[in-house]
mmCIF file of C-alpha atoms in Angstrom:
data_model
loop_
_atom_site.group_PDB
_atom_site.id
_atom_site.type_symbol
_atom_site.label_atom_id
_atom_site.label_comp_id
_atom_site.label_asym_id
_atom_site.label_seq_id
_atom_site.Cartn_x
_atom_site.Cartn_y
_atom_site.Cartn_z
ATOM 1 C CA UNK A 459 -52.802 21.961 -28.894
ATOM 2 C CA UNK A 460 -49.346 21.790 -30.436
ATOM 3 C CA UNK A 461 -46.523 20.984 -28.017
ATOM 4 C CA UNK A 462 -43.032 21.952 -29.104
ATOM 5 C CA UNK A 463 -40.388 20.579 -26.726
ATOM 6 C CA UNK A 464 -37.184 22.537 -26.850
ATOM 7 C CA UNK A 465 -34.345 20.053 -26.746
ATOM 8 C CA UNK A 466 -30.757 21.004 -26.238
ATOM 9 C CA UNK A 467 -28.445 19.119 -28.549
ATOM 10 C CA UNK A 468 -26.795 16.359 -26.490
ATOM 11 C CA UNK A 469 -23.079 16.342 -25.957
ATOM 12 C CA UNK A 470 -21.050 13.222 -25.659
ATOM 13 C CA UNK A 471 -19.322 12.657 -22.371
ATOM 14 C CA UNK A 472 -16.522 10.189 -22.617
ATOM 15 C CA UNK A 473 -16.385 7.510 -19.984
ATOM 16 C CA UNK A 474 -13.298 5.371 -20.252
ATOM 17 C CA UNK A 475 -13.472 2.144 -18.352
ATOM 18 C CA UNK A 476 -10.277 0.171 -18.116
ATOM 19 C CA UNK A 477 -10.773 -3.426 -17.186
ATOM 20 C CA UNK A 478 -7.195 -4.634 -16.958
ATOM 21 C CA UNK A 479 -6.636 -8.243 -17.805
ATOM 22 C CA UNK A 480 -3.488 -9.864 -16.563
ATOM 23 C CA UNK A 481 -2.433 -13.406 -17.328
ATOM 24 C CA UNK A 482 -4.956 -16.200 -17.879
ATOM 25 C CA UNK A 483 -7.854 -13.864 -17.181
ATOM 26 C CA UNK A 484 -6.584 -12.168 -14.024
ATOM 27 C CA UNK A 485 -8.550 -8.925 -13.647
ATOM 28 C CA UNK A 486 -7.430 -5.925 -11.616
ATOM 29 C CA UNK A 487 -9.340 -6.008 -8.319
ATOM 30 C CA UNK A 488 -9.914 -3.941 -5.163
ATOM 31 C CA UNK A 489 -11.013 -4.465 -1.584
ATOM 32 C CA UNK A 490 -13.610 -1.723 -1.181
ATOM 33 C CA UNK A 491 -11.906 1.620 -1.830
ATOM 34 C CA UNK A 492 -8.432 0.188 -1.276
ATOM 35 C CA UNK A 493 -5.514 0.206 -3.718
ATOM 36 C CA UNK A 494 -5.883 -1.504 -7.068
ATOM 37 C CA UNK A 495 -4.473 -5.010 -6.945
ATOM 38 C CA UNK A 496 -2.703 -6.488 -9.927
ATOM 39 C CA UNK A 497 0.407 -8.541 -10.658
ATOM 40 C CA UNK A 498 2.749 -9.169 -8.851
ATOM 41 C CA UNK A 499 0.029 -9.060 -6.155
ATOM 42 C CA UNK A 500 -3.124 -11.155 -6.165
ATOM 43 C CA UNK A 501 -6.220 -11.507 -3.989
ATOM 44 C CA UNK A 502 -5.785 -15.156 -3.100
ATOM 45 C CA UNK A 503 -9.435 -15.831 -2.202
ATOM 46 C CA UNK A 504 -10.764 -14.156 -5.367
ATOM 47 C CA UNK A 505 -7.967 -15.209 -7.713
ATOM 48 C CA UNK A 506 -7.198 -18.870 -6.972
ATOM 49 C CA UNK A 507 -5.040 -19.124 -10.100
ATOM 50 C CA UNK A 508 -1.415 -19.044 -8.902
ATOM 51 C CA UNK A 509 -0.447 -17.396 -12.198
ATOM 52 C CA UNK A 510 -2.235 -14.207 -11.118
ATOM 53 C CA UNK A 511 0.476 -13.307 -8.594
ATOM 54 C CA UNK A 512 4.147 -13.738 -7.797
ATOM 55 C CA UNK A 513 4.996 -16.085 -4.871
ATOM 56 C CA UNK A 514 4.743 -14.232 -1.543
ATOM 57 C CA UNK A 515 2.534 -11.414 -2.884
ATOM 58 C CA UNK A 516 -0.787 -12.766 -1.660
ATOM 59 C CA UNK A 517 -3.322 -10.279 -0.276
ATOM 60 C CA UNK A 518 -6.831 -10.756 1.023
ATOM 61 C CA UNK A 519 -9.849 -8.644 1.940
ATOM 62 C CA UNK A 520 -10.814 -8.434 5.600
ATOM 63 C CA UNK A 521 -14.435 -8.569 6.804
ATOM 64 C CA UNK A 522 -14.315 -4.736 6.788
ATOM 65 C CA UNK A 523 -13.048 -4.767 3.180
ATOM 66 C CA UNK A 524 -9.550 -3.631 4.137
ATOM 67 C CA UNK A 525 -6.634 -4.907 2.055
ATOM 68 C CA UNK A 526 -4.496 -7.181 4.240
ATOM 69 C CA UNK A 527 -0.902 -8.362 3.843
ATOM 70 C CA UNK A 528 0.486 -11.038 6.159
ATOM 71 C CA UNK A 529 4.076 -10.033 6.955
ATOM 72 C CA UNK A 530 4.498 -12.895 9.426
ATOM 73 C CA UNK A 531 2.307 -15.364 11.247
ATOM 74 C CA UNK A 532 1.772 -12.807 14.006
ATOM 75 C CA UNK A 533 1.743 -9.619 11.911
ATOM 76 C CA UNK A 534 -1.182 -8.740 9.666
ATOM 77 C CA UNK A 535 -0.818 -5.323 8.074
ATOM 78 C CA UNK A 536 -3.372 -3.150 6.288
ATOM 79 C CA UNK A 537 -2.260 -1.901 2.869
ATOM 80 C CA UNK A 538 -2.640 1.872 2.449
ATOM 81 C CA UNK A 539 -1.115 2.193 -1.029
ATOM 82 C CA UNK A 540 0.943 0.336 -3.618
ATOM 83 C CA UNK A 541 3.424 2.115 -5.908
ATOM 84 C CA UNK A 542 3.889 -0.344 -8.755
ATOM 85 C CA UNK A 543 6.418 1.813 -10.603
ATOM 86 C CA UNK A 544 8.792 2.357 -7.668
ATOM 87 C CA UNK A 545 7.913 -1.002 -6.068
ATOM 88 C CA UNK A 546 6.877 0.391 -2.679
ATOM 89 C CA UNK A 547 4.014 -0.704 -0.459
ATOM 90 C CA UNK A 548 2.773 1.403 2.461
ATOM 91 C CA UNK A 549 1.212 -0.524 5.343
ATOM 92 C CA UNK A 550 -0.111 0.015 8.841
ATOM 93 C CA UNK A 551 -1.476 -2.186 11.637
ATOM 94 C CA UNK A 552 -4.822 -2.107 13.420
ATOM 95 C CA UNK A 553 -3.486 -0.401 16.559
ATOM 96 C CA UNK A 554 -1.189 1.973 14.597
ATOM 97 C CA UNK A 555 1.691 0.678 16.693
ATOM 98 C CA UNK A 556 4.375 -1.130 14.734
ATOM 99 C CA UNK A 557 6.779 -1.118 17.733
ATOM 100 C CA UNK A 558 4.595 -3.791 19.348
ATOM 101 C CA UNK A 559 5.198 -5.959 16.267
ATOM 102 C CA UNK A 560 9.003 -5.702 16.181
ATOM 103 C CA UNK A 561 9.613 -9.347 17.236
ATOM 104 C CA UNK A 562 7.724 -10.533 14.136
ATOM 105 C CA UNK A 563 9.139 -8.018 11.669
ATOM 106 C CA UNK A 564 12.535 -9.414 10.789
ATOM 107 C CA UNK A 565 12.208 -9.067 7.025
ATOM 108 C CA UNK A 566 15.557 -10.527 6.080
ATOM 109 C CA UNK A 567 14.057 -12.845 3.466
ATOM 110 C CA UNK A 568 12.080 -12.095 0.275
ATOM 111 C CA UNK A 569 9.816 -10.767 -0.980
ATOM 112 C CA UNK A 570 9.660 -7.582 1.137
ATOM 113 C CA UNK A 571 12.406 -5.493 2.710
ATOM 114 C CA UNK A 572 12.512 -2.294 4.728
ATOM 115 C CA UNK A 573 13.197 0.802 2.626
ATOM 116 C CA UNK A 574 15.339 2.549 5.261
ATOM 117 C CA UNK A 575 18.690 1.548 6.697
ATOM 118 C CA UNK A 576 18.509 -0.534 9.862
ATOM 119 C CA UNK A 577 19.730 0.726 13.215
ATOM 120 C CA UNK A 578 19.834 -0.349 16.840
ATOM 121 C CA UNK A 579 17.746 1.574 19.370
ATOM 122 C CA UNK A 580 17.227 1.846 23.086
ATOM 123 C CA UNK A 581 13.812 2.721 24.502
ATOM 124 C CA UNK A 582 13.603 5.187 27.379
ATOM 125 C CA UNK A 583 10.751 6.100 29.707
ATOM 126 C CA UNK A 584 11.116 9.827 30.302
ATOM 127 C CA UNK A 585 9.671 12.831 32.084
ATOM 128 C CA UNK A 586 7.253 15.161 30.222
ATOM 129 C CA UNK A 587 9.867 17.893 29.684
ATOM 130 C CA UNK A 588 12.182 15.558 27.714
ATOM 131 C CA UNK A 589 12.729 16.179 24.001
ATOM 132 C CA UNK A 590 14.896 13.726 22.093
ATOM 133 C CA UNK A 591 14.897 11.390 19.090
ATOM 134 C CA UNK A 592 11.710 9.446 18.298
ATOM 135 C CA UNK A 593 8.617 9.768 20.447
ATOM 136 C CA UNK A 594 6.557 6.562 20.418
ATOM 137 C CA UNK A 595 2.957 7.767 20.885
ATOM 138 C CA UNK A 596 1.443 4.312 21.325
ATOM 139 C CA UNK A 597 3.897 3.547 24.153
ATOM 140 C CA UNK A 598 3.553 6.935 25.825
ATOM 141 C CA UNK A 599 1.276 8.738 28.239
ATOM 142 C CA UNK A 600 1.154 12.446 29.085
ATOM 143 C CA UNK A 601 3.160 11.798 32.238
ATOM 144 C CA UNK A 602 5.542 9.199 30.819
ATOM 145 C CA UNK A 603 6.562 9.749 27.191
ATOM 146 C CA UNK A 604 8.611 6.926 25.695
ATOM 147 C CA UNK A 605 11.396 7.666 23.219
ATOM 148 C CA UNK A 606 13.463 5.488 20.896
ATOM 149 C CA UNK A 607 17.078 6.682 20.903
ATOM 150 C CA UNK A 608 19.725 5.368 18.557
ATOM 151 C CA UNK A 609 22.164 3.154 20.404
ATOM 152 C CA UNK A 610 25.179 4.717 18.706
ATOM 153 C CA UNK A 611 24.619 8.092 20.384
ATOM 154 C CA UNK A 612 27.360 9.447 22.583
ATOM 155 C CA UNK A 613 26.724 8.954 26.272
ATOM 156 C CA UNK A 614 26.756 12.722 26.773
ATOM 157 C CA UNK A 615 23.858 13.048 24.346
ATOM 158 C CA UNK A 616 21.611 10.665 26.236
ATOM 159 C CA UNK A 617 18.953 12.143 28.539
ATOM 160 C CA UNK A 618 20.069 9.980 31.455
ATOM 161 C CA UNK A 619 18.941 12.494 34.079
ATOM 162 C CA UNK A 620 15.304 12.602 32.923
ATOM 163 C CA UNK A 621 14.868 9.109 31.466
ATOM 164 C CA UNK A 622 15.078 5.473 32.489
ATOM 165 C CA UNK A 623 16.183 2.852 29.991
ATOM 166 C CA UNK A 624 13.580 0.173 29.325
ATOM 167 C CA UNK A 625 15.182 -2.202 26.800
ATOM 168 C CA UNK A 626 16.971 -2.301 23.430
ATOM 169 C CA UNK A 627 15.910 -3.429 19.959
ATOM 170 C CA UNK A 628 18.192 -4.219 17.044
ATOM 171 C CA UNK A 629 18.073 -3.894 13.275
ATOM 172 C CA UNK A 630 14.912 -1.831 12.808
ATOM 173 C CA UNK A 631 14.245 1.033 10.341
ATOM 174 C CA UNK A 632 13.707 4.629 11.448
ATOM 175 C CA UNK A 633 10.069 4.670 10.320
ATOM 176 C CA UNK A 634 9.171 1.753 12.594
ATOM 177 C CA UNK A 635 8.265 4.391 15.185
ATOM 178 C CA UNK A 636 5.630 5.964 12.908
ATOM 179 C CA UNK A 637 2.049 4.770 12.481
ATOM 180 C CA UNK A 638 2.869 3.368 9.036
ATOM 181 C CA UNK A 639 5.724 1.448 7.469
ATOM 182 C CA UNK A 640 7.086 1.508 3.926
ATOM 183 C CA UNK A 641 8.358 -1.705 2.393
ATOM 184 C CA UNK A 642 9.899 -2.486 -0.969
ATOM 185 C CA UNK A 643 10.520 -5.526 -3.123
ATOM 186 C CA UNK A 644 13.371 -6.299 -5.499
ATOM 187 C CA UNK A 645 11.885 -9.294 -7.308
ATOM 188 C CA UNK A 646 10.232 -9.396 -9.739
ATOM 189 C CA UNK A 647 12.405 -6.466 -10.819
ATOM 190 C CA UNK A 648 11.051 -6.182 -14.353
ATOM 191 C CA UNK A 649 7.530 -5.274 -13.222
ATOM 192 C CA UNK A 650 8.530 -1.781 -12.099
ATOM 193 C CA UNK A 651 10.116 -1.132 -15.488
ATOM 194 C CA UNK A 652 6.952 -2.339 -17.220
ATOM 195 C CA UNK A 653 4.826 0.102 -15.210
ATOM 196 C CA UNK A 654 7.141 3.012 -16.009
ATOM 197 C CA UNK A 655 6.644 2.253 -19.708
ATOM 198 C CA UNK A 656 2.871 2.396 -19.301
ATOM 199 C CA UNK A 657 2.552 -1.386 -19.531
ATOM 200 C CA UNK A 658 1.620 -4.145 -17.113
ATOM 201 C CA UNK A 659 3.484 -7.196 -15.907
ATOM 202 C CA UNK A 660 2.730 -10.925 -15.939
ATOM 203 C CA UNK A 661 4.416 -14.311 -16.069
ATOM 204 C CA UNK A 662 5.816 -15.316 -19.421
ATOM 205 C CA UNK A 663 3.725 -17.911 -21.224
ATOM 206 C CA UNK A 664 4.797 -21.450 -20.350
ATOM 207 C CA UNK A 665 7.459 -20.098 -17.970
ATOM 208 C CA UNK A 666 8.589 -22.556 -15.310
ATOM 209 C CA UNK A 667 11.207 -20.348 -13.618
ATOM 210 C CA UNK A 668 9.132 -17.290 -12.598
ATOM 211 C CA UNK A 669 10.214 -15.158 -15.562
ATOM 212 C CA UNK A 670 8.023 -12.133 -16.186
ATOM 213 C CA UNK A 671 7.264 -9.966 -19.207
ATOM 214 C CA UNK A 672 5.637 -6.652 -20.059
ATOM 215 C CA UNK A 673 2.414 -6.480 -22.017
ATOM 216 C CA UNK A 674 0.235 -3.626 -23.307
ATOM 217 C CA UNK A 675 -2.508 -2.513 -20.960
ATOM 218 C CA UNK A 676 -5.488 -3.282 -23.151
ATOM 219 C CA UNK A 677 -8.822 -2.172 -21.791
ATOM 220 C CA UNK A 678 -12.422 -1.833 -22.776
ATOM 221 C CA UNK A 679 -13.317 1.696 -23.814
ATOM 222 C CA UNK A 680 -16.960 2.659 -23.506
ATOM 223 C CA UNK A 681 -18.369 5.822 -25.050
ATOM 224 C CA UNK A 682 -21.552 6.721 -23.239
ATOM 225 C CA UNK A 683 -23.632 9.666 -24.465
ATOM 226 C CA UNK A 684 -24.783 12.158 -21.865
ATOM 227 C CA UNK A 685 -28.038 13.776 -22.903
ATOM 228 C CA UNK A 686 -29.084 17.130 -21.447
ATOM 229 C CA UNK A 687 -32.751 18.043 -21.888
ATOM 230 C CA UNK A 688 -34.344 21.425 -21.307
ATOM 231 C CA UNK A 689 -37.717 20.609 -19.826
ATOM 232 C CA UNK A 690 -39.178 23.971 -20.884
ATOM 233 C CA UNK A 691 -42.247 23.301 -22.993
ATOM 234 C CA UNK A 692 -44.076 25.992 -24.867
ATOM 235 C CA UNK A 693 -47.703 25.512 -25.768
ATOM 236 C CA UNK A 694 -49.472 27.027 -28.732
ATOM 237 C CA UNK A 695 -53.275 27.055 -28.752
#
């Protein structure tokens, strides 16, 4: 019996695998499915080399494999995304309630700053039919919604008949009342320019004053063939 397998000519499917190498063998890493972590950030428990990240940009993976940034001793934020070109980082907290963290969020020192202008607010406990500035869901109930109202509002614009003032907070950004917060960094400034050129950023060789440089994003390119077989077999007796 003569078996003649009919084989479809294989086509090559290109798989490109970029394994980014930073400085002194600092690979690009991830916590689970989180954002890719590279310079100026580093995963401090997986990249003990201080040259892998800029001072203050340490991240770590939680036991649930979330990417964590410590904004202060009392504020640990989860990293949703990192925009390396524009130098933005989007973070949230476990209870989705940044207003609870306001006392520990005075980011007046490097490396991170709020992206929005800072304002002073007063918090009001209101009746359900009130509609004004920023509703704070994590402070509110169906019977007692809580709103953040800018302190520079005219007295006639305040809902004083349907609300009771709770307390005031100063120098916070508008998006503090959302479930996420966007931060930015100004140093190292060159890294954003490197990313926009399609390059990566690292410390200069033998630099002792935190100077950075751009370098080509060299990766390993693997070409893996993808074979497609037609399992139809014809038999000839």
